[in-house]
């Protein structure tokens, strides 16, 4: 089969012909219909995040059709439409059995530790194949497995209650899902903070109140908009120390700042005025859980979460088109999301 692979760190991906992976015990073979190109893939290609042995097939946002199953599999059938939970866990350790599978010591991630979705086929354990209803296009099924699932988990961690206010820092792929899901959780107002006008106007279409951090201080803007109180929940989706600080400073008393964006830099807070004086919380959110996916998928099926304007472009399974999409992401110039559709 064809796969577009990372051969050498820092170099463009290349098309390779690789053997069709074997279907092991409790596995399914999936013909890939859609694979999202994620900002994490830029980091894997550049070498700023570690990635499995090279050559390696990237891609952790995958949807497709089951083409072959091991005889023991009963959860899906040949022909089933599925999207793939990207974390393969042991299912038996303390973490797995207590709903904290992201911390499974034996976990491997599709497209990071093992070969992923920039290919025609993939083999995964059957329990990682989650049913995708007919109403949801494969492209949406693919991207919801990463960005939407990540913010869905973050909103759970925030303990967002109906009637609270939310500010989403970063109106990219994650932000667009966060805005809609925050509304679905009962947020009264959702503010979107970004520096890109195009993204802010899309956020506004999805029902957010835009705040342009290029034109004015977002912390002051959020306090002004909430009558001086601040917002109850902030989501930091950018991964910049300055933005993390803003997410904390924008909080109302008892507020919760959830950190989702990744950076290896430190950020500072004024512990007295910004944390204990207001009894706010800073919460870390890492990945998401398999058990969260069916409800998330149902939100998409019912139209509560609309991804039609998030998936902005599809490209074929071709090295050049994929590298171009990664280059665009690297320059932060991307509209929102590009998805590879191997069969066009
Ligand atoms: Zn992703
Ligand atoms: Zn485990």
PDB file of C-alpha atoms in Angstrom, residues 152-321:
ATOM      1  CA  UNK A 152     -14.347  18.083  25.186  1.00  0.00           C
ATOM      2  CA  UNK A 153     -12.069  16.531  27.816  1.00  0.00           C
ATOM      3  CA  UNK A 154     -10.797  19.992  28.857  1.00  0.00           C
ATOM      4  CA  UNK A 155     -14.355  21.263  29.401  1.00  0.00           C
ATOM      5  CA  UNK A 156     -15.079  18.194  31.557  1.00  0.00           C
ATOM      6  CA  UNK A 157     -11.926  18.973  33.559  1.00  0.00           C
ATOM      7  CA  UNK A 158     -13.054  22.610  33.932  1.00  0.00           C
ATOM      8  CA  UNK A 159     -16.291  21.468  35.564  1.00  0.00           C
ATOM      9  CA  UNK A 160     -18.144  24.049  33.466  1.00  0.00           C
ATOM     10  CA  UNK A 161     -21.641  24.676  34.839  1.00  0.00           C
ATOM     11  CA  UNK A 162     -24.691  26.088  33.019  1.00  0.00           C
ATOM     12  CA  UNK A 163     -24.793  29.876  33.203  1.00  0.00           C
ATOM     13  CA  UNK A 164     -21.024  30.355  33.489  1.00  0.00           C
ATOM     14  CA  UNK A 165     -18.871  32.369  31.108  1.00  0.00           C
ATOM     15  CA  UNK A 166     -15.984  30.954  29.089  1.00  0.00           C
ATOM     16  CA  UNK A 167     -13.037  32.466  27.230  1.00  0.00           C
ATOM     17  CA  UNK A 168     -11.278  30.383  24.593  1.00  0.00           C
ATOM     18  CA  UNK A 169      -7.712  31.536  23.934  1.00  0.00           C
ATOM     19  CA  UNK A 170      -6.823  30.432  20.404  1.00  0.00           C
ATOM     20  CA  UNK A 171      -9.525  30.239  17.734  1.00  0.00           C
ATOM     21  CA  UNK A 172      -8.018  27.489  15.593  1.00  0.00           C
ATOM     22  CA  UNK A 173      -9.242  23.917  15.094  1.00  0.00           C
ATOM     23  CA  UNK A 174      -9.527  23.258  18.830  1.00  0.00           C
ATOM     24  CA  UNK A 175     -11.067  26.656  19.485  1.00  0.00           C
ATOM     25  CA  UNK A 176     -13.932  26.205  17.022  1.00  0.00           C
ATOM     26  CA  UNK A 177     -14.952  22.970  18.746  1.00  0.00           C
ATOM     27  CA  UNK A 178     -14.423  24.525  22.186  1.00  0.00           C
ATOM     28  CA  UNK A 179     -16.774  27.422  21.443  1.00  0.00           C
ATOM     29  CA  UNK A 180     -19.586  25.134  20.308  1.00  0.00           C
ATOM     30  CA  UNK A 181     -19.090  22.547  23.048  1.00  0.00           C
ATOM     31  CA  UNK A 182     -18.957  25.244  25.761  1.00  0.00           C
ATOM     32  CA  UNK A 183     -22.381  26.412  24.526  1.00  0.00           C
ATOM     33  CA  UNK A 184     -23.608  22.805  24.563  1.00  0.00           C
ATOM     34  CA  UNK A 185     -22.416  22.551  28.192  1.00  0.00           C
ATOM     35  CA  UNK A 186     -24.606  25.583  29.006  1.00  0.00           C
ATOM     36  CA  UNK A 187     -22.154  28.507  28.914  1.00  0.00           C
ATOM     37  CA  UNK A 188     -23.965  31.828  28.927  1.00  0.00           C
ATOM     38  CA  UNK A 189     -21.297  33.683  26.942  1.00  0.00           C
ATOM     39  CA  UNK A 190     -18.249  32.359  25.122  1.00  0.00           C
ATOM     40  CA  UNK A 191     -15.433  34.771  24.235  1.00  0.00           C
ATOM     41  CA  UNK A 192     -12.841  33.899  21.593  1.00  0.00           C
ATOM     42  CA  UNK A 193      -9.406  35.511  21.920  1.00  0.00           C
ATOM     43  CA  UNK A 194      -7.055  35.441  18.925  1.00  0.00           C
ATOM     44  CA  UNK A 195      -4.838  37.717  16.849  1.00  0.00           C
ATOM     45  CA  UNK A 196      -6.130  36.583  13.460  1.00  0.00           C
ATOM     46  CA  UNK A 197      -9.146  38.423  12.033  1.00  0.00           C
ATOM     47  CA  UNK A 198     -10.215  35.547   9.785  1.00  0.00           C
ATOM     48  CA  UNK A 199     -10.281  33.107  12.689  1.00  0.00           C
ATOM     49  CA  UNK A 200     -12.078  35.604  14.905  1.00  0.00           C
ATOM     50  CA  UNK A 201     -14.818  36.122  12.338  1.00  0.00           C
ATOM     51  CA  UNK A 202     -15.282  32.333  12.044  1.00  0.00           C
ATOM     52  CA  UNK A 203     -15.435  32.140  15.850  1.00  0.00           C
ATOM     53  CA  UNK A 204     -18.138  34.803  15.753  1.00  0.00           C
ATOM     54  CA  UNK A 205     -20.109  32.750  13.212  1.00  0.00           C
ATOM     55  CA  UNK A 206     -19.981  29.878  15.699  1.00  0.00           C
ATOM     56  CA  UNK A 207     -21.507  32.131  18.347  1.00  0.00           C
ATOM     57  CA  UNK A 208     -18.464  33.502  20.192  1.00  0.00           C
ATOM     58  CA  UNK A 209     -17.840  37.135  21.127  1.00  0.00           C
ATOM     59  CA  UNK A 210     -14.521  37.954  19.401  1.00  0.00           C
ATOM     60  CA  UNK A 211     -11.659  39.685  21.218  1.00  0.00           C
ATOM     61  CA  UNK A 212      -8.729  40.755  19.063  1.00  0.00           C
ATOM     62  CA  UNK A 213      -5.603  40.512  21.217  1.00  0.00           C
ATOM     63  CA  UNK A 214      -3.662  42.359  18.496  1.00  0.00           C
ATOM     64  CA  UNK A 215      -5.742  45.504  18.977  1.00  0.00           C
ATOM     65  CA  UNK A 216      -6.185  45.611  22.749  1.00  0.00           C
ATOM     66  CA  UNK A 217      -5.307  43.826  25.987  1.00  0.00           C
ATOM     67  CA  UNK A 218      -7.577  40.728  26.168  1.00  0.00           C
ATOM     68  CA  UNK A 219      -7.425  40.611  29.988  1.00  0.00           C
ATOM     69  CA  UNK A 220      -8.818  44.145  30.268  1.00  0.00           C
ATOM     70  CA  UNK A 221     -11.320  43.366  27.498  1.00  0.00           C
ATOM     71  CA  UNK A 222     -12.648  40.273  29.275  1.00  0.00           C
ATOM     72  CA  UNK A 223     -12.979  42.102  32.590  1.00  0.00           C
ATOM     73  CA  UNK A 224     -14.756  44.972  30.862  1.00  0.00           C
ATOM     74  CA  UNK A 225     -17.146  42.608  29.061  1.00  0.00           C
ATOM     75  CA  UNK A 226     -18.082  40.849  32.306  1.00  0.00           C
ATOM     76  CA  UNK A 227     -18.727  43.987  34.343  1.00  0.00           C
ATOM     77  CA  UNK A 228     -15.331  43.818  36.011  1.00  0.00           C
ATOM     78  CA  UNK A 229     -15.873  40.271  37.279  1.00  0.00           C
ATOM     79  CA  UNK A 230     -13.764  38.192  34.895  1.00  0.00           C
ATOM     80  CA  UNK A 231     -14.705  34.871  33.253  1.00  0.00           C
ATOM     81  CA  UNK A 232     -15.462  31.607  35.039  1.00  0.00           C
ATOM     82  CA  UNK A 233     -13.531  29.273  32.740  1.00  0.00           C
ATOM     83  CA  UNK A 234     -10.619  29.956  30.408  1.00  0.00           C
ATOM     84  CA  UNK A 235      -9.139  27.439  27.977  1.00  0.00           C
ATOM     85  CA  UNK A 236      -5.544  28.036  26.866  1.00  0.00           C
ATOM     86  CA  UNK A 237      -5.184  26.306  23.500  1.00  0.00           C
ATOM     87  CA  UNK A 238      -2.158  28.172  22.152  1.00  0.00           C
ATOM     88  CA  UNK A 239       0.756  26.964  24.256  1.00  0.00           C
ATOM     89  CA  UNK A 240       2.441  30.320  24.871  1.00  0.00           C
ATOM     90  CA  UNK A 241       3.512  31.465  28.382  1.00  0.00           C
ATOM     91  CA  UNK A 242       2.127  34.953  27.781  1.00  0.00           C
ATOM     92  CA  UNK A 243      -1.272  33.554  26.815  1.00  0.00           C
ATOM     93  CA  UNK A 244      -1.282  31.153  29.802  1.00  0.00           C
ATOM     94  CA  UNK A 245      -0.763  34.148  32.058  1.00  0.00           C
ATOM     95  CA  UNK A 246      -3.608  36.002  30.358  1.00  0.00           C
ATOM     96  CA  UNK A 247      -5.862  32.967  30.821  1.00  0.00           C
ATOM     97  CA  UNK A 248      -5.172  33.102  34.574  1.00  0.00           C
ATOM     98  CA  UNK A 249      -5.462  36.893  34.862  1.00  0.00           C
ATOM     99  CA  UNK A 250      -8.840  36.889  33.086  1.00  0.00           C
ATOM    100  CA  UNK A 251     -10.484  34.668  35.703  1.00  0.00           C
ATOM    101  CA  UNK A 252     -13.301  35.670  38.037  1.00  0.00           C
ATOM    102  CA  UNK A 253     -13.149  34.559  41.704  1.00  0.00           C
ATOM    103  CA  UNK A 254     -13.480  30.715  41.801  1.00  0.00           C
ATOM    104  CA  UNK A 255     -12.510  30.627  38.106  1.00  0.00           C
ATOM    105  CA  UNK A 256     -10.706  27.728  36.419  1.00  0.00           C
ATOM    106  CA  UNK A 257      -7.966  28.093  33.798  1.00  0.00           C
ATOM    107  CA  UNK A 258      -7.470  24.887  31.835  1.00  0.00           C
ATOM    108  CA  UNK A 259      -4.099  24.533  30.106  1.00  0.00           C
ATOM    109  CA  UNK A 260      -4.235  22.519  26.887  1.00  0.00           C
ATOM    110  CA  UNK A 261      -1.597  24.139  24.640  1.00  0.00           C
ATOM    111  CA  UNK A 262       1.869  22.638  24.854  1.00  0.00           C
ATOM    112  CA  UNK A 263       5.130  24.488  25.482  1.00  0.00           C
ATOM    113  CA  UNK A 264       8.382  23.667  27.247  1.00  0.00           C
ATOM    114  CA  UNK A 265       8.691  27.232  28.531  1.00  0.00           C
ATOM    115  CA  UNK A 266       7.758  28.288  32.069  1.00  0.00           C
ATOM    116  CA  UNK A 267       5.047  30.805  32.788  1.00  0.00           C
ATOM    117  CA  UNK A 268       4.704  33.029  35.829  1.00  0.00           C
ATOM    118  CA  UNK A 269       1.752  33.926  38.009  1.00  0.00           C
ATOM    119  CA  UNK A 270       1.251  36.324  40.881  1.00  0.00           C
ATOM    120  CA  UNK A 271       0.289  33.689  43.437  1.00  0.00           C
ATOM    121  CA  UNK A 272      -1.289  36.134  45.879  1.00  0.00           C
ATOM    122  CA  UNK A 273      -3.314  38.413  43.590  1.00  0.00           C
ATOM    123  CA  UNK A 274      -4.039  35.962  40.790  1.00  0.00           C
ATOM    124  CA  UNK A 275      -4.441  32.563  42.466  1.00  0.00           C
ATOM    125  CA  UNK A 276      -5.104  32.303  46.195  1.00  0.00           C
ATOM    126  CA  UNK A 277      -6.622  35.767  46.562  1.00  0.00           C
ATOM    127  CA  UNK A 278      -9.356  34.799  44.089  1.00  0.00           C
ATOM    128  CA  UNK A 279      -9.444  31.068  44.902  1.00  0.00           C
ATOM    129  CA  UNK A 280      -8.933  30.193  41.259  1.00  0.00           C
ATOM    130  CA  UNK A 281      -7.595  26.914  39.904  1.00  0.00           C
ATOM    131  CA  UNK A 282      -5.090  26.129  37.177  1.00  0.00           C
ATOM    132  CA  UNK A 283      -5.951  22.748  35.683  1.00  0.00           C
ATOM    133  CA  UNK A 284      -3.916  20.619  33.311  1.00  0.00           C
ATOM    134  CA  UNK A 285      -5.731  18.700  30.590  1.00  0.00           C
ATOM    135  CA  UNK A 286      -3.984  15.926  28.700  1.00  0.00           C
ATOM    136  CA  UNK A 287      -5.546  14.190  25.719  1.00  0.00           C
ATOM    137  CA  UNK A 288      -8.944  12.550  26.140  1.00  0.00           C
ATOM    138  CA  UNK A 289     -10.581   9.222  26.908  1.00  0.00           C
ATOM    139  CA  UNK A 290     -12.068   6.516  24.717  1.00  0.00           C
ATOM    140  CA  UNK A 291     -15.194   6.609  26.872  1.00  0.00           C
ATOM    141  CA  UNK A 292     -15.762  10.302  26.007  1.00  0.00           C
ATOM    142  CA  UNK A 293     -15.956   9.677  22.269  1.00  0.00           C
ATOM    143  CA  UNK A 294     -19.472   8.212  21.804  1.00  0.00           C
ATOM    144  CA  UNK A 295     -21.146  11.293  23.360  1.00  0.00           C
ATOM    145  CA  UNK A 296     -18.916  13.621  21.362  1.00  0.00           C
ATOM    146  CA  UNK A 297     -19.817  11.774  18.144  1.00  0.00           C
ATOM    147  CA  UNK A 298     -23.501  12.034  19.054  1.00  0.00           C
ATOM    148  CA  UNK A 299     -23.092  15.824  19.488  1.00  0.00           C
ATOM    149  CA  UNK A 300     -21.765  15.940  15.919  1.00  0.00           C
ATOM    150  CA  UNK A 301     -24.516  13.677  14.562  1.00  0.00           C
ATOM    151  CA  UNK A 302     -27.182  15.899  16.132  1.00  0.00           C
ATOM    152  CA  UNK A 303     -25.537  19.063  14.753  1.00  0.00           C
ATOM    153  CA  UNK A 304     -24.694  20.492  18.185  1.00  0.00           C
ATOM    154  CA  UNK A 305     -21.063  20.428  17.088  1.00  0.00           C
ATOM    155  CA  UNK A 306     -20.675  21.508  13.456  1.00  0.00           C
ATOM    156  CA  UNK A 307     -17.300  20.891  11.827  1.00  0.00           C
ATOM    157  CA  UNK A 308     -18.272  21.858   8.292  1.00  0.00           C
ATOM    158  CA  UNK A 309     -16.389  25.167   8.430  1.00  0.00           C
ATOM    159  CA  UNK A 310     -13.452  23.697  10.367  1.00  0.00           C
ATOM    160  CA  UNK A 311     -12.350  21.270   7.660  1.00  0.00           C
ATOM    161  CA  UNK A 312     -11.329  23.880   5.125  1.00  0.00           C
ATOM    162  CA  UNK A 313      -9.458  21.793   2.588  1.00  0.00           C
ATOM    163  CA  UNK A 314      -8.889  18.227   1.445  1.00  0.00           C
ATOM    164  CA  UNK A 315      -5.747  16.965  -0.279  1.00  0.00           C
ATOM    165  CA  UNK A 316      -4.901  13.599  -1.904  1.00  0.00           C
ATOM    166  CA  UNK A 317      -2.484  11.096  -0.369  1.00  0.00           C
ATOM    167  CA  UNK A 318       0.507  12.762  -2.057  1.00  0.00           C
ATOM    168  CA  UNK A 319       3.795  13.819  -0.465  1.00  0.00           C
ATOM    169  CA  UNK A 320       3.920  17.255  -2.030  1.00  0.00           C
ATOM    170  CA  UNK A 321       0.381  18.294  -1.046  1.00  0.00           C
TER     171      UNK A 321
END
